[in-house]
Amino acid sequence: MKKIFVSRLLPDAGMELLRNSGFEVDLHAHSDPLKPEALRRRVKDVQGLICLLDDKIDKTLMDAASKLEVISNMAVGYNNIDTEYAASRGIAVCNTPGILTTATAELAWALLFAVARRIPESDAFMRSGKFSGWQPLLMLGGAVSGKTLGLIGSGRIGTAFALMSKGFRMRVLYNGKRNPLLERKLGAENTDLDTLLRESDFISLHVPLRESNYHLIGKREFSLMKTGAYLINTARGPVIDEAELVRVLKEKRIAGAALDVYEQEPQLTPGLRDLDNVVLTPHSGSATTETRRRLAEMAVQNCLEILRGEACGNRVV
Ligand code: DGY
């Protein structure tokens, strides 16, 4: 009987599908990831691996799993997997696209407002008992309506995020593949990166992590941004040079940043936690009950389809 290893406890709907799959299932029933060596031991004789974005699935891991037929990532991003090596070994790799688009776009807006209107800071202030009444200069933040929104990446999540701006009557700039929908619905302008950085009040990142996007936003890019600009990252941490980000936030070279993903995830870059012009969330883009349930179902379904020799629409290799 084929065997599947699941690297973390999944939402119930996914576990249920696995229980009824007819395959043998081994589960790491904890919320923390396994260390690489322990993960290698657990995949030794499995055909299916269901993993998460913080499991590093590299050549060493795959070499330890001689029977492996499928790696099913419960995430749309798959930068944690050496897909080239998987392809050379004939191992299928699947992801979970589409499902988390809206949830992630919504979180990007939540972050945008949280940092612009200083929501976490205001909340902490209220709880501290320091509020002594309305004051003209208390907790002033940045306005959103009518401002310029800069979108880096024009794929599914970036598009959903931009379309949600409609009620705020924003000028929308985007950098990435031409997107006729954004142009038609919002009059969005496709610009080069430097123009977008110079002209945007809010810059939101929606690119996958590839070698070409590593530190896409670094010293030079920060120097082009407006002093009143806010940067939002719900994509992948290493897209930003976070040491530089800490420096520009400290110097108030930009107004603020809101991050859901981190360069050294789950570690925070030194200095980040001490700043009050940054809002931090724990990689929660897809963290709605509905979305996580559907992600788990899709990740399991992808794995089962490959193991059963059926067609799977979510293969990346
Ligand atoms: C993904 O699926 O890549 C997301 O980052 C998970 O929230």
Short mmCIF file of C-alpha atoms and ligand atoms in Angstrom, two decimals:
data_model
loop_
_atom_site.label_atom_id
_atom_site.label_comp_id
_atom_site.label_asym_id
_atom_site.label_seq_id
_atom_site.Cartn_x
_atom_site.Cartn_y
_atom_site.Cartn_z
CA MET A 1 0.00 0.00 0.00
CA LYS A 2 1.28 3.47 -0.87
CA LYS A 3 2.18 5.71 2.02
CA ILE A 4 1.76 9.46 2.53
CA PHE A 5 3.65 11.59 5.02
CA VAL A 6 1.93 14.78 6.20
CA SER A 7 4.32 17.26 7.73
CA ARG A 8 1.79 19.03 10.01
CA LEU A 9 -1.68 18.57 11.39
CA LEU A 10 -4.05 19.89 8.70
CA PRO A 11 -7.54 21.36 9.11
CA ASP A 12 -10.13 18.59 9.71
CA ALA A 13 -11.49 18.48 6.17
CA GLY A 14 -8.03 17.55 4.84
CA MET A 15 -7.43 14.94 7.54
CA GLU A 16 -10.83 13.42 6.80
CA LEU A 17 -9.98 13.05 3.09
CA LEU A 18 -6.73 11.35 4.06
CA ARG A 19 -8.44 8.95 6.46
CA ASN A 20 -10.80 7.87 3.69
CA SER A 21 -8.12 7.70 0.99
CA GLY A 22 -7.21 4.05 1.35
CA PHE A 23 -3.52 5.01 1.64
CA GLU A 24 -1.38 4.57 4.73
CA VAL A 25 -0.85 7.94 6.42
CA ASP A 26 1.95 9.04 8.72
CA LEU A 27 1.47 12.42 10.39
CA HIS A 28 3.72 14.84 12.22
CA ALA A 29 0.88 15.98 14.46
CA HIS A 30 2.52 19.15 15.75
CA SER A 31 2.44 22.79 14.83
CA ASP A 32 6.23 23.23 14.61
CA PRO A 33 8.07 21.96 11.53
CA LEU A 34 10.38 18.96 11.74
CA LYS A 35 14.12 19.56 11.61
CA PRO A 36 15.58 18.54 8.19
CA GLU A 37 17.15 15.34 9.52
CA ALA A 38 13.92 14.19 11.16
CA LEU A 39 11.96 15.02 8.02
CA ARG A 40 14.38 12.96 5.95
CA ARG A 41 13.80 9.95 8.24
CA ARG A 42 10.03 10.26 7.96
CA VAL A 43 9.95 10.37 4.13
CA LYS A 44 12.32 7.42 3.63
CA ASP A 45 9.69 5.00 2.33
CA VAL A 46 6.77 7.23 1.33
CA GLN A 47 5.31 7.81 -2.11
CA GLY A 48 3.41 10.97 -1.17
CA LEU A 49 4.54 14.02 0.81
CA ILE A 50 2.12 16.75 1.88
CA CYS A 51 4.16 19.67 3.14
CA LEU A 52 4.01 23.34 4.06
CA LEU A 53 5.93 26.39 2.93
CA ASP A 54 8.41 26.19 5.81
CA ASP A 55 9.47 22.60 4.97
CA LYS A 56 12.63 22.77 2.89
CA ILE A 57 12.27 20.18 0.16
CA ASP A 58 15.71 20.12 -1.42
CA LYS A 59 17.90 17.57 -3.19
CA THR A 60 19.10 16.02 0.10
CA LEU A 61 15.53 15.49 1.23
CA MET A 62 14.45 14.01 -2.10
CA ASP A 63 17.52 11.76 -2.20
CA ALA A 64 16.42 10.37 1.16
CA ALA A 65 13.02 9.50 -0.33
CA SER A 66 13.74 7.01 -3.11
CA LYS A 67 10.07 6.05 -3.60
CA LEU A 68 8.70 9.60 -3.68
CA GLU A 69 6.15 10.23 -6.45
CA VAL A 70 4.55 13.49 -5.38
CA ILE A 71 5.28 16.57 -3.27
CA SER A 72 2.06 18.41 -2.55
CA ASN A 73 2.63 21.85 -1.04
CA MET A 74 -0.24 23.39 0.92
CA ALA A 75 0.59 26.86 -0.45
CA VAL A 76 0.48 28.65 -3.74
CA GLY A 77 4.16 29.66 -3.41
CA TYR A 78 6.62 26.80 -3.82
CA ASN A 79 9.98 28.50 -3.36
CA ASN A 80 10.63 25.96 -0.55
CA ILE A 81 10.90 23.17 -3.14
CA ASP A 82 13.73 22.46 -5.58
CA THR A 83 11.35 21.93 -8.49
CA GLU A 84 14.14 21.48 -11.00
CA TYR A 85 15.56 18.55 -9.08
CA ALA A 86 12.07 17.11 -8.53
CA ALA A 87 11.46 17.26 -12.29
CA SER A 88 14.78 15.52 -12.99
CA ARG A 89 13.71 12.74 -10.63
CA GLY A 90 10.22 12.51 -12.16
CA ILE A 91 8.60 13.61 -8.89
CA ALA A 92 5.39 15.62 -9.37
CA VAL A 93 5.11 18.92 -7.49
CA CYS A 94 1.68 20.45 -6.82
CA ASN A 95 0.50 23.69 -5.24
CA THR A 96 -2.81 25.22 -4.20
CA PRO A 97 -3.50 28.20 -6.46
CA GLY A 98 -6.59 30.41 -6.55
CA ILE A 99 -8.10 29.53 -3.20
CA LEU A 100 -6.18 32.04 -1.09
CA THR A 101 -6.35 34.94 -3.54
CA THR A 102 -9.16 36.86 -1.85
CA ALA A 103 -8.03 36.13 1.71
CA THR A 104 -4.51 37.37 0.96
CA ALA A 105 -5.75 40.47 -0.86
CA GLU A 106 -8.01 41.23 2.11
CA LEU A 107 -5.12 40.90 4.53
CA ALA A 108 -3.04 43.28 2.40
CA TRP A 109 -5.81 45.87 2.78
CA ALA A 110 -6.07 45.19 6.52
CA LEU A 111 -2.33 45.80 6.80
CA LEU A 112 -2.49 48.90 4.63
CA PHE A 113 -5.12 50.49 6.86
CA ALA A 114 -3.51 49.21 10.05
CA VAL A 115 -0.23 50.95 9.27
CA ALA A 116 -1.69 54.07 7.67
CA ARG A 117 -4.18 54.69 10.50
CA ARG A 118 -1.87 53.32 13.21
CA ILE A 119 -4.38 50.78 14.48
CA PRO A 120 -2.07 48.50 16.55
CA GLU A 121 -0.41 51.55 18.11
CA SER A 122 -3.80 53.10 18.89
CA ASP A 123 -5.04 49.86 20.40
CA ALA A 124 -1.96 49.61 22.64
CA PHE A 125 -2.42 53.26 23.60
CA MET A 126 -6.04 52.69 24.66
CA ARG A 127 -5.16 49.63 26.69
CA SER A 128 -2.41 51.55 28.46
CA GLY A 129 -5.01 53.92 29.92
CA LYS A 130 -3.24 56.97 28.46
CA PHE A 131 -6.22 58.29 26.51
CA SER A 132 -7.29 61.52 28.19
CA GLY A 133 -9.69 62.75 25.50
CA TRP A 134 -9.84 63.90 21.89
CA GLN A 135 -6.79 65.85 20.79
CA PRO A 136 -6.13 67.54 17.44
CA LEU A 137 -2.73 65.91 17.02
CA LEU A 138 -3.34 62.46 18.47
CA MET A 139 -2.51 59.40 16.29
CA LEU A 140 -2.41 61.22 12.98
CA GLY A 141 -1.90 58.88 10.07
CA GLY A 142 -1.97 58.80 6.29
CA ALA A 143 -5.11 59.22 4.16
CA VAL A 144 -5.90 56.46 1.68
CA SER A 145 -8.71 57.68 -0.59
CA GLY A 146 -7.55 59.46 -3.69
CA LYS A 147 -3.91 58.44 -3.19
CA THR A 148 -1.68 56.49 -5.56
CA LEU A 149 -1.53 52.74 -5.14
CA GLY A 150 1.51 50.96 -6.55
CA LEU A 151 1.24 47.29 -7.23
CA ILE A 152 4.39 45.23 -7.77
CA GLY A 153 3.23 42.01 -9.43
CA SER A 154 0.04 41.78 -11.46
CA GLY A 155 -0.94 38.14 -10.97
CA ARG A 156 -3.99 36.73 -9.21
CA ILE A 157 -3.45 38.21 -5.74
CA GLY A 158 -2.17 41.57 -6.98
CA THR A 159 -5.17 41.88 -9.28
CA ALA A 160 -7.68 41.01 -6.55
CA PHE A 161 -5.98 43.48 -4.21
CA ALA A 162 -6.06 46.29 -6.78
CA LEU A 163 -9.70 45.67 -7.71
CA MET A 164 -10.64 46.10 -4.05
CA SER A 165 -9.34 49.69 -4.24
CA LYS A 166 -12.28 50.77 -6.37
CA GLY A 167 -14.22 52.43 -3.55
CA PHE A 168 -11.16 54.48 -2.57
CA ARG A 169 -10.88 56.18 -5.96
CA MET A 170 -7.15 55.67 -6.15
CA ARG A 171 -4.77 56.16 -9.05
CA VAL A 172 -3.39 52.67 -9.63
CA LEU A 173 0.08 51.99 -11.01
CA TYR A 174 1.35 48.49 -11.56
CA ASN A 175 4.62 46.88 -12.45
CA GLY A 176 4.48 43.44 -13.99
CA LYS A 177 2.86 41.61 -16.86
CA ARG A 178 0.31 43.71 -18.82
CA ASN A 179 -3.07 43.27 -17.17
CA PRO A 180 -5.98 44.41 -19.39
CA LEU A 181 -8.51 43.79 -16.57
CA LEU A 182 -6.78 46.28 -14.27
CA GLU A 183 -6.49 48.78 -17.07
CA ARG A 184 -10.14 48.44 -18.06
CA LYS A 185 -11.66 48.39 -14.58
CA LEU A 186 -9.38 50.86 -12.81
CA GLY A 187 -7.57 52.75 -15.54
CA ALA A 188 -4.41 51.26 -14.01
CA GLU A 189 -1.13 52.29 -15.62
CA ASN A 190 1.61 49.76 -16.33
CA THR A 191 4.88 51.48 -15.32
CA ASP A 192 8.52 50.63 -14.82
CA LEU A 193 9.55 49.93 -11.24
CA ASP A 194 11.30 53.24 -10.64
CA THR A 195 8.30 55.33 -11.73
CA LEU A 196 6.05 53.26 -9.49
CA LEU A 197 8.39 53.69 -6.52
CA ARG A 198 8.67 57.45 -7.08
CA GLU A 199 4.96 58.12 -7.52
CA SER A 200 3.14 55.73 -5.18
CA ASP A 201 1.83 56.50 -1.70
CA PHE A 202 1.14 52.83 -0.98
CA ILE A 203 3.32 50.09 -2.48
CA SER A 204 2.13 46.52 -2.19
CA LEU A 205 4.22 43.48 -3.15
CA HIS A 206 2.61 40.57 -4.99
CA VAL A 207 5.46 38.74 -6.70
CA PRO A 208 6.59 35.15 -6.16
CA LEU A 209 10.04 34.62 -4.68
CA ARG A 210 12.45 33.91 -7.53
CA GLU A 211 16.15 34.60 -7.81
CA SER A 212 15.35 37.70 -9.85
CA ASN A 213 13.08 39.05 -7.08
CA TYR A 214 15.50 38.55 -4.21
CA HIS A 215 15.94 41.97 -2.52
CA LEU A 216 13.87 43.55 -5.26
CA ILE A 217 13.30 46.34 -2.74
CA GLY A 218 16.64 47.43 -1.31
CA LYS A 219 18.69 50.55 -0.64
CA ARG A 220 18.32 52.04 -4.14
CA GLU A 221 14.58 51.36 -4.30
CA PHE A 222 13.93 52.84 -0.84
CA SER A 223 15.80 55.96 -1.89
CA LEU A 224 13.29 56.47 -4.70
CA MET A 225 10.19 56.24 -2.49
CA LYS A 226 8.27 59.23 -1.18
CA THR A 227 8.89 60.09 2.48
CA GLY A 228 5.18 59.58 3.06
CA ALA A 229 5.11 56.14 1.38
CA TYR A 230 3.94 52.92 3.02
CA LEU A 231 5.21 49.49 1.98
CA ILE A 232 3.06 46.36 2.34
CA ASN A 233 4.43 42.82 1.95
CA THR A 234 2.17 39.79 1.82
CA ALA A 235 4.33 38.02 -0.80
CA ARG A 236 7.63 36.57 0.47
CA GLY A 237 10.07 38.10 2.95
CA PRO A 238 13.30 37.95 0.92
CA VAL A 239 11.77 40.23 -1.72
CA ILE A 240 12.71 43.06 0.68
CA ASP A 241 16.18 43.74 2.07
CA GLU A 242 14.88 43.96 5.63
CA ALA A 243 18.07 45.35 7.17
CA GLU A 244 17.63 48.32 4.81
CA LEU A 245 13.94 48.49 5.65
CA VAL A 246 14.74 48.77 9.36
CA ARG A 247 17.21 51.56 8.56
CA VAL A 248 14.75 53.61 6.47
CA LEU A 249 11.94 53.12 9.00
CA LYS A 250 14.23 54.21 11.84
CA GLU A 251 15.26 57.30 9.91
CA LYS A 252 11.61 57.89 8.93
CA ARG A 253 12.72 57.93 5.28
CA ILE A 254 9.34 56.32 4.52
CA ALA A 255 6.16 56.59 6.59
CA GLY A 256 5.72 52.94 7.48
CA ALA A 257 5.60 49.31 6.52
CA ALA A 258 3.30 46.39 7.17
CA LEU A 259 4.67 42.88 6.85
CA ASP A 260 3.07 39.46 6.87
CA VAL A 261 6.19 37.64 5.65
CA TYR A 262 9.82 37.88 6.71
CA GLU A 263 13.26 37.58 5.23
CA GLN A 264 14.39 35.04 7.84
CA GLU A 265 10.94 33.70 8.68
CA PRO A 266 10.01 32.95 11.43
CA GLN A 267 12.82 35.14 12.83
CA LEU A 268 12.44 38.91 12.80
CA THR A 269 15.26 41.04 11.42
CA PRO A 270 16.94 42.82 14.37
CA GLY A 271 15.40 46.20 15.06
CA LEU A 272 12.05 45.46 13.40
CA ARG A 273 10.13 44.70 16.57
CA ASP A 274 11.25 47.96 18.23
CA LEU A 275 9.74 50.24 15.61
CA ASP A 276 6.29 51.74 15.95
CA ASN A 277 5.94 52.58 12.24
CA VAL A 278 5.73 48.92 11.29
CA VAL A 279 2.83 46.46 11.63
CA LEU A 280 3.67 42.75 11.83
CA THR A 281 1.45 39.72 11.31
CA PRO A 282 2.44 36.01 11.39
CA HIS A 283 2.19 34.98 7.69
CA SER A 284 -1.61 35.07 7.90
CA GLY A 285 -2.46 35.85 4.27
CA SER A 286 -4.51 32.70 3.88
CA ALA A 287 -5.60 32.51 7.51
CA THR A 288 -9.35 32.43 7.31
CA THR A 289 -11.10 29.29 8.48
CA GLU A 290 -12.71 28.76 5.07
CA THR A 291 -9.53 29.30 3.10
CA ARG A 292 -7.35 27.06 5.24
CA ARG A 293 -9.96 24.29 5.06
CA ARG A 294 -10.05 24.50 1.26
CA LEU A 295 -6.26 24.68 1.03
CA ALA A 296 -5.95 21.47 3.04
CA GLU A 297 -8.56 19.73 0.90
CA MET A 298 -6.81 20.79 -2.30
CA ALA A 299 -3.34 19.78 -1.07
CA VAL A 300 -4.63 16.33 -0.10
CA GLN A 301 -6.64 15.98 -3.30
CA ASN A 302 -3.59 16.88 -5.42
CA CYS A 303 -1.53 14.21 -3.66
CA LEU A 304 -4.23 11.55 -4.00
CA GLU A 305 -4.74 12.29 -7.70
CA ILE A 306 -1.06 11.82 -8.47
CA LEU A 307 -0.77 8.64 -6.40
CA ARG A 308 -3.84 7.20 -8.12
CA GLY A 309 -2.42 8.05 -11.54
CA GLU A 310 -5.22 10.55 -12.22
CA ALA A 311 -4.88 13.92 -13.95
CA CYS A 312 -4.09 16.75 -11.55
CA GLY A 313 -4.70 20.35 -12.57
CA ASN A 314 -2.35 21.83 -10.00
CA ARG A 315 1.00 20.38 -11.04
CA VAL A 316 3.82 22.88 -11.25
CA VAL A 317 6.20 20.16 -12.52
C1 DGY B 1 1.09 30.68 0.07
O1 DGY B 1 0.22 29.83 -0.13
O2 DGY B 1 2.10 30.75 -0.62
C2 DGY B 1 0.86 31.65 1.17
O3 DGY B 1 2.00 32.38 1.45
C3 DGY B 1 0.33 30.96 2.40
O4 DGY B 1 -0.32 31.90 3.20
#
